[in-house]
PDB file of C-alpha atoms in Angstrom:
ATOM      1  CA  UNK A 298     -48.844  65.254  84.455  1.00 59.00           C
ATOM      2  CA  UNK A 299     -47.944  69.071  84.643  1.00 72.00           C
ATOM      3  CA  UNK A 300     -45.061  69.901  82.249  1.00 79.00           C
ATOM      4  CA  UNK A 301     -42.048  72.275  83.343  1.00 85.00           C
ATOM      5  CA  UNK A 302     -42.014  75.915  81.571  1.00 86.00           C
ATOM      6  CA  UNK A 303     -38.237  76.933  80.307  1.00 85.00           C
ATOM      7  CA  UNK A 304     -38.184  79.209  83.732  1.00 87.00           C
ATOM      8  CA  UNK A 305     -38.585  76.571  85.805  1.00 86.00           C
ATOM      9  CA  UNK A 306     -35.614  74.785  84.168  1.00 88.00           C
ATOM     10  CA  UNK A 307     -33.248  77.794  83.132  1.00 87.00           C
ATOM     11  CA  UNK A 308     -32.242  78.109  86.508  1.00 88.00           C
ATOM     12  CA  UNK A 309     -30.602  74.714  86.537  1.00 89.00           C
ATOM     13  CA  UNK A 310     -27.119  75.249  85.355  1.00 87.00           C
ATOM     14  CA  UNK A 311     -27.692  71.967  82.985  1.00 85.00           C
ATOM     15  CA  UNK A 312     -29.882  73.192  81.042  1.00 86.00           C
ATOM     16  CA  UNK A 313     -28.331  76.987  80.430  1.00 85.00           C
ATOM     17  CA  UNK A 314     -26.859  75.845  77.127  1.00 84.00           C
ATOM     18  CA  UNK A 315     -30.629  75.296  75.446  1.00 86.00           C
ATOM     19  CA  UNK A 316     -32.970  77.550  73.850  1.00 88.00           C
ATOM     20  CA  UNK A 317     -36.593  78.184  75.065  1.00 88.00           C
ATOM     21  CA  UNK A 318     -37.901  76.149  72.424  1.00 88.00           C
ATOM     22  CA  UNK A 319     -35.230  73.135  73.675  1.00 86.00           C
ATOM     23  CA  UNK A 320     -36.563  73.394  77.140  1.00 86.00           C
ATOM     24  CA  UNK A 321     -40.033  73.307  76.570  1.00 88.00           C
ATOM     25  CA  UNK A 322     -39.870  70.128  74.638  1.00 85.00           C
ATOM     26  CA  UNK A 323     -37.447  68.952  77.637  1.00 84.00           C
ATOM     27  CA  UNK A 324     -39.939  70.170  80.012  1.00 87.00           C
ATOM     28  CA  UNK A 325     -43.070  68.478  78.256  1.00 87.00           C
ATOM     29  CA  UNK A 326     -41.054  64.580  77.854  1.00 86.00           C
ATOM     30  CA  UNK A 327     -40.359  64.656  81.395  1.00 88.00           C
ATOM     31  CA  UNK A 328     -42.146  62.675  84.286  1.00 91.00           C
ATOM     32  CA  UNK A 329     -42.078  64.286  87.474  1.00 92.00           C
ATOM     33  CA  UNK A 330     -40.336  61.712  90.342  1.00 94.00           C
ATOM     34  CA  UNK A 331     -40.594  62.576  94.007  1.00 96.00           C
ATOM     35  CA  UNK A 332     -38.697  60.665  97.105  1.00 98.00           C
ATOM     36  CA  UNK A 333     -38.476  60.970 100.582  1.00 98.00           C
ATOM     37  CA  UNK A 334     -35.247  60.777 101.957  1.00 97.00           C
ATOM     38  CA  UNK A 335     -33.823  56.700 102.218  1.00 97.00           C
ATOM     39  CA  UNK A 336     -36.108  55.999  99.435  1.00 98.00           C
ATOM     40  CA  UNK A 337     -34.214  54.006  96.669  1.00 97.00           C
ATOM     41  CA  UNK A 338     -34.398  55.137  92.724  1.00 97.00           C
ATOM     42  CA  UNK A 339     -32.575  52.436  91.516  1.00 96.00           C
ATOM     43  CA  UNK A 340     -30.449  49.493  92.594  1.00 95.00           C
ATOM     44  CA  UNK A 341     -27.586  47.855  91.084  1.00 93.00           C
ATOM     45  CA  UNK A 342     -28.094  45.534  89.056  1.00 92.00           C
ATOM     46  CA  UNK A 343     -31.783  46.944  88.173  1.00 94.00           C
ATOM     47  CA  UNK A 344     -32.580  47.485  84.779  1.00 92.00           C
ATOM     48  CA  UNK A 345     -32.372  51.170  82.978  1.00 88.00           C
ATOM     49  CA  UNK A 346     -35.345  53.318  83.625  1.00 87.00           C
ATOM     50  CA  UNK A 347     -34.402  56.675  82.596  1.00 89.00           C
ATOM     51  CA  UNK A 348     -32.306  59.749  82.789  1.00 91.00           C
ATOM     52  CA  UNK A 349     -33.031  61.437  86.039  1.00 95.00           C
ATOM     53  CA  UNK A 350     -32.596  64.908  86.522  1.00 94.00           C
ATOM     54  CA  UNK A 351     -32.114  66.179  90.275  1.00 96.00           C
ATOM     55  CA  UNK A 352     -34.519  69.077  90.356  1.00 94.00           C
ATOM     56  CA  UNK A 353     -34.349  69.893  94.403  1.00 95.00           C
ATOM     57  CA  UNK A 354     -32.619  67.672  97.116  1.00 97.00           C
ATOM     58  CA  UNK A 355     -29.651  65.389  96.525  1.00 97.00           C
ATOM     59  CA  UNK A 356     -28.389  61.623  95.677  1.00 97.00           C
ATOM     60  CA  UNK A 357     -26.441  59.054  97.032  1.00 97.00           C
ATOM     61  CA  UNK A 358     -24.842  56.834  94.581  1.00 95.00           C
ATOM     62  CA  UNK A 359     -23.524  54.280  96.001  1.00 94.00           C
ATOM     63  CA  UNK A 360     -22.056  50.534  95.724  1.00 90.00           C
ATOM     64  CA  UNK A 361     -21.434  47.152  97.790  1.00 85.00           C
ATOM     65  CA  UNK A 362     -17.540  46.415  97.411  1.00 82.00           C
ATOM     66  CA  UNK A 363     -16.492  43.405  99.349  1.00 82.00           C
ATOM     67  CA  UNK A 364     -19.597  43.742 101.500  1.00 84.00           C
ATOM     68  CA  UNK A 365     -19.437  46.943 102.319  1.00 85.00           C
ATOM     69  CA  UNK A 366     -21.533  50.199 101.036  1.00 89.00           C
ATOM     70  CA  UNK A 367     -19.067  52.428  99.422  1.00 88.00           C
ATOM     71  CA  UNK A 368     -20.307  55.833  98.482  1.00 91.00           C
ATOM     72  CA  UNK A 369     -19.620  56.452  94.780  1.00 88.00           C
ATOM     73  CA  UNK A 370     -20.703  60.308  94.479  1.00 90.00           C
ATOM     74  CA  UNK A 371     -23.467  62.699  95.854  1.00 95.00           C
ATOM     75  CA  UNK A 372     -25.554  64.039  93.019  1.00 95.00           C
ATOM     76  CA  UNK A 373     -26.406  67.768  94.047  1.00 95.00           C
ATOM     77  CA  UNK A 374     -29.720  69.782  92.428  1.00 94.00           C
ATOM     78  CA  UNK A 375     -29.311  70.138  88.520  1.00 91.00           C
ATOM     79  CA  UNK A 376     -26.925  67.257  88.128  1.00 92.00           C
ATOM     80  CA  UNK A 377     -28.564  64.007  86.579  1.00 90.00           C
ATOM     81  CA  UNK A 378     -28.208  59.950  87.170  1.00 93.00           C
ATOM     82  CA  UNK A 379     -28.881  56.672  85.182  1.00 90.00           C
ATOM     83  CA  UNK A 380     -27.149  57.767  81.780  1.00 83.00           C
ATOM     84  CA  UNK A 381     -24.847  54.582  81.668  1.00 80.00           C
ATOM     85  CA  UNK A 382     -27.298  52.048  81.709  1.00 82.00           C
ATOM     86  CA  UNK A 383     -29.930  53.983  79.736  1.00 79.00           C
ATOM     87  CA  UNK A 384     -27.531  55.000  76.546  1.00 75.00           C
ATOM     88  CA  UNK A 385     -25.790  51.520  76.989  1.00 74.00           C
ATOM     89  CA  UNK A 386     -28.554  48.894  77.441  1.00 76.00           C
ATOM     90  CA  UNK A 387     -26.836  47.419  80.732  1.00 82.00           C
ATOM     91  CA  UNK A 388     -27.845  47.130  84.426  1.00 89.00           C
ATOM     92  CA  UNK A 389     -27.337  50.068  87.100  1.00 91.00           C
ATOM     93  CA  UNK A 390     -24.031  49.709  88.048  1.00 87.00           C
ATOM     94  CA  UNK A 391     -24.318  50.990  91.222  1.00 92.00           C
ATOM     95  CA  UNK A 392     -27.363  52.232  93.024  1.00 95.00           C
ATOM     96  CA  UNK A 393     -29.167  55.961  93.843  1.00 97.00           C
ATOM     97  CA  UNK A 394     -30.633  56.541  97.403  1.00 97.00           C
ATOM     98  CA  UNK A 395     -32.707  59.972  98.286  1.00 98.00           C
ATOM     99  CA  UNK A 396     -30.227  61.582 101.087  1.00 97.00           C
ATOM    100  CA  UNK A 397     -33.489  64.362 101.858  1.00 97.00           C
ATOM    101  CA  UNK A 398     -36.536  64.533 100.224  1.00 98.00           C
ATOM    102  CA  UNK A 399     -36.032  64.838  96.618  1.00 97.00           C
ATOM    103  CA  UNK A 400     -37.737  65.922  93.336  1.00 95.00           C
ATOM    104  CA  UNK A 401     -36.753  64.519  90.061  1.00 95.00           C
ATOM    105  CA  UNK A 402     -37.627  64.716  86.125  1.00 93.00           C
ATOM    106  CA  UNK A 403     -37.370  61.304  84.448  1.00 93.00           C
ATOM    107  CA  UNK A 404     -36.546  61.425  80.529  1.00 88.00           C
ATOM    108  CA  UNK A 405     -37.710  57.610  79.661  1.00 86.00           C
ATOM    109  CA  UNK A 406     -35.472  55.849  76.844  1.00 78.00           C
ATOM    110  CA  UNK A 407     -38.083  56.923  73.977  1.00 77.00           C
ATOM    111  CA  UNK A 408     -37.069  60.489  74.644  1.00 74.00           C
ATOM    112  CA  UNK A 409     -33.188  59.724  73.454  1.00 68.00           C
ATOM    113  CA  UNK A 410     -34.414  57.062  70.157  1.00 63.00           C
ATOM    114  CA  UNK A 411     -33.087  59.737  67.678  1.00 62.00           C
ATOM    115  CA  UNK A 412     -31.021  62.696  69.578  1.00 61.00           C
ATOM    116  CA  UNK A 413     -27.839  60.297  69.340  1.00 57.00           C
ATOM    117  CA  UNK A 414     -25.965  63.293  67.630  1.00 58.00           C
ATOM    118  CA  UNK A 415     -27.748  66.591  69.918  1.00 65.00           C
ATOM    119  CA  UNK A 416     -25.641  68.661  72.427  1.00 68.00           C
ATOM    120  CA  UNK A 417     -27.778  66.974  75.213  1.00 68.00           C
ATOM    121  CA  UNK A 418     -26.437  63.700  73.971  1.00 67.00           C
ATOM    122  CA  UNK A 419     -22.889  64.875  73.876  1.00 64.00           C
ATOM    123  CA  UNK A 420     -23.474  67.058  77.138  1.00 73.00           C
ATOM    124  CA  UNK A 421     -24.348  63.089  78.347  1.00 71.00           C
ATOM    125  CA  UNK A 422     -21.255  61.295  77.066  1.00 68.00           C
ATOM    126  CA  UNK A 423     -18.723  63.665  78.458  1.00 68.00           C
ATOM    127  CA  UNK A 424     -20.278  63.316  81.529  1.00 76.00           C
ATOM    128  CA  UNK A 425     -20.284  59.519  81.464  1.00 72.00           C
ATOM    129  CA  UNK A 426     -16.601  59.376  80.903  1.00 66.00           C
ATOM    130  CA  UNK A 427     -15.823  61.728  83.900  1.00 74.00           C
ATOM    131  CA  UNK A 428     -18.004  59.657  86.069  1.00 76.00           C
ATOM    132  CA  UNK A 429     -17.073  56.420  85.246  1.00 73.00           C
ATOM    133  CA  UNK A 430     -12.998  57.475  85.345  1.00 71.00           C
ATOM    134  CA  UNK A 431     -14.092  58.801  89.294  1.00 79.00           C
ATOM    135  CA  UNK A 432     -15.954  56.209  90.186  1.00 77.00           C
ATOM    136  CA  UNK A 433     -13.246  53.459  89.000  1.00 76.00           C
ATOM    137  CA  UNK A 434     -10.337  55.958  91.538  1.00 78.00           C
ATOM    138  CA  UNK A 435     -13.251  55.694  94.300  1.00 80.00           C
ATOM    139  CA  UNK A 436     -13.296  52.164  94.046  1.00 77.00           C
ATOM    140  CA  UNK A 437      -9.542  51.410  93.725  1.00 77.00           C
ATOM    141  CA  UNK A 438      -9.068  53.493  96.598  1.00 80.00           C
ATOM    142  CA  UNK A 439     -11.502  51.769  98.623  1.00 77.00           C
ATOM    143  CA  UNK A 440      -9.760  48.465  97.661  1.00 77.00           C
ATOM    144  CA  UNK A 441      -6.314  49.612  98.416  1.00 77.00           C
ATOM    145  CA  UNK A 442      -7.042  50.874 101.966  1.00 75.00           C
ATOM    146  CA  UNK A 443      -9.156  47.949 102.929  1.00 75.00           C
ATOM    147  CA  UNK A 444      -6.246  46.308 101.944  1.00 71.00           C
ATOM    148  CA  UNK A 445      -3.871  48.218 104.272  1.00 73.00           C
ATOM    149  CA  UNK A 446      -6.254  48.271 107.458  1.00 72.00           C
ATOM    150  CA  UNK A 447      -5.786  44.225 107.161  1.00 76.00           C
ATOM    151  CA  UNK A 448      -2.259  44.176 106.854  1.00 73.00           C
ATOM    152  CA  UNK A 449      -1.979  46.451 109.419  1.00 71.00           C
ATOM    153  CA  UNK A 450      -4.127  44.836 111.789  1.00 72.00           C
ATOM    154  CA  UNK A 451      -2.098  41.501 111.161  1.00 69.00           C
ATOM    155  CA  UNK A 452       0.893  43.095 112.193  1.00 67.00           C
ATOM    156  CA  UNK A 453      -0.522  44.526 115.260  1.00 69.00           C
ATOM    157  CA  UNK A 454      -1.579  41.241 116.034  1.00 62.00           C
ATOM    158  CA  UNK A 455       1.931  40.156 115.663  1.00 69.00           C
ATOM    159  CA  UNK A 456       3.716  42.611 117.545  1.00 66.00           C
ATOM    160  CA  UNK A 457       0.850  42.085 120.536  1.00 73.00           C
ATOM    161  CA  UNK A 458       1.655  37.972 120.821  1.00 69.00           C
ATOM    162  CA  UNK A 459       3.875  37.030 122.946  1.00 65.00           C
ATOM    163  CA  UNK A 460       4.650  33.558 121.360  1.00 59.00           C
ATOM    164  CA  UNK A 461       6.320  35.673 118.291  1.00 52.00           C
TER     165      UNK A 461
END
């Protein structure tokens, strides 16, 4: 397993914040992940696996909601997915799909035993909180038009019967 040097990873605007020494200890923990586009990294309800940091291509994250696949967020190059479950012990809420081939660095759960008070961990948390307050609007959203397009399509069904 090749390691990443601190120039491969300083160009990644996560990772500006740490010093060289930071990023070659980031660069040696992780585990290099490649998929080809429609390839799944996790599902929901899968167990954690890891922090997984979007090195080139691009994630879907998506969820079922009332039987249908509602797209959560795309996770661009130097963004990074499966925090939740990994720093709270629960399932994937939600799974990750390749969109285009894509190359990943995995940080398994060892790497995070003792860094609960580092910047990367706090880095982490703040972005947990954004996600999961966006991902709740995405979903209410979804619920509320769903909603509407039935109610609507009742009362075109209404207006289109004669017997009413």
């Amino acid at each position: 397993m090749k390691s990443m040097s601190p120039q491969e990873l300083r160009p990644l605007p996560l990772f500006n914040p740490f010093a060289d020494d930071d990023l070659q200890q980031l660069g040696r923990q992780g585990e290099p992940v490649n998929l080809q586009t429609g390839d799944i990294l996790f599902a929901e309800g899968d167990p954690a696996q890891g922090l997984f940091v979007v090195l080139e291509g691009q994630l879907e994250i998506f969820k079922q909601v009332c039987g249908e696949r509602v797209t959560l967020a795309n996770v661009p190059r130097g963004s990074f997915v499966g925090e939740i479950s990994l720093l709270t012990g629960l399932p994937h809420n939600a799974s990750a799909r390749a969109s285009v081939p894509t190359r990943l660095l995995k940080y398994g759960a060892s790497v995070f035993a003792g860094m609960k008070d580092s910047p990367i961990m706090q880095l982490i948390l703040a972005t947990i909180v954004q996600r999961l307050s966006d991902a709740e609007m995405q979903v209410q959203q979804h619920q509320r038009l769903s909603a509407l397009g039935t109610m609507a399509a009742g009362l075109a069904h209404e207006l289109n019967n004669p017997a009413s």
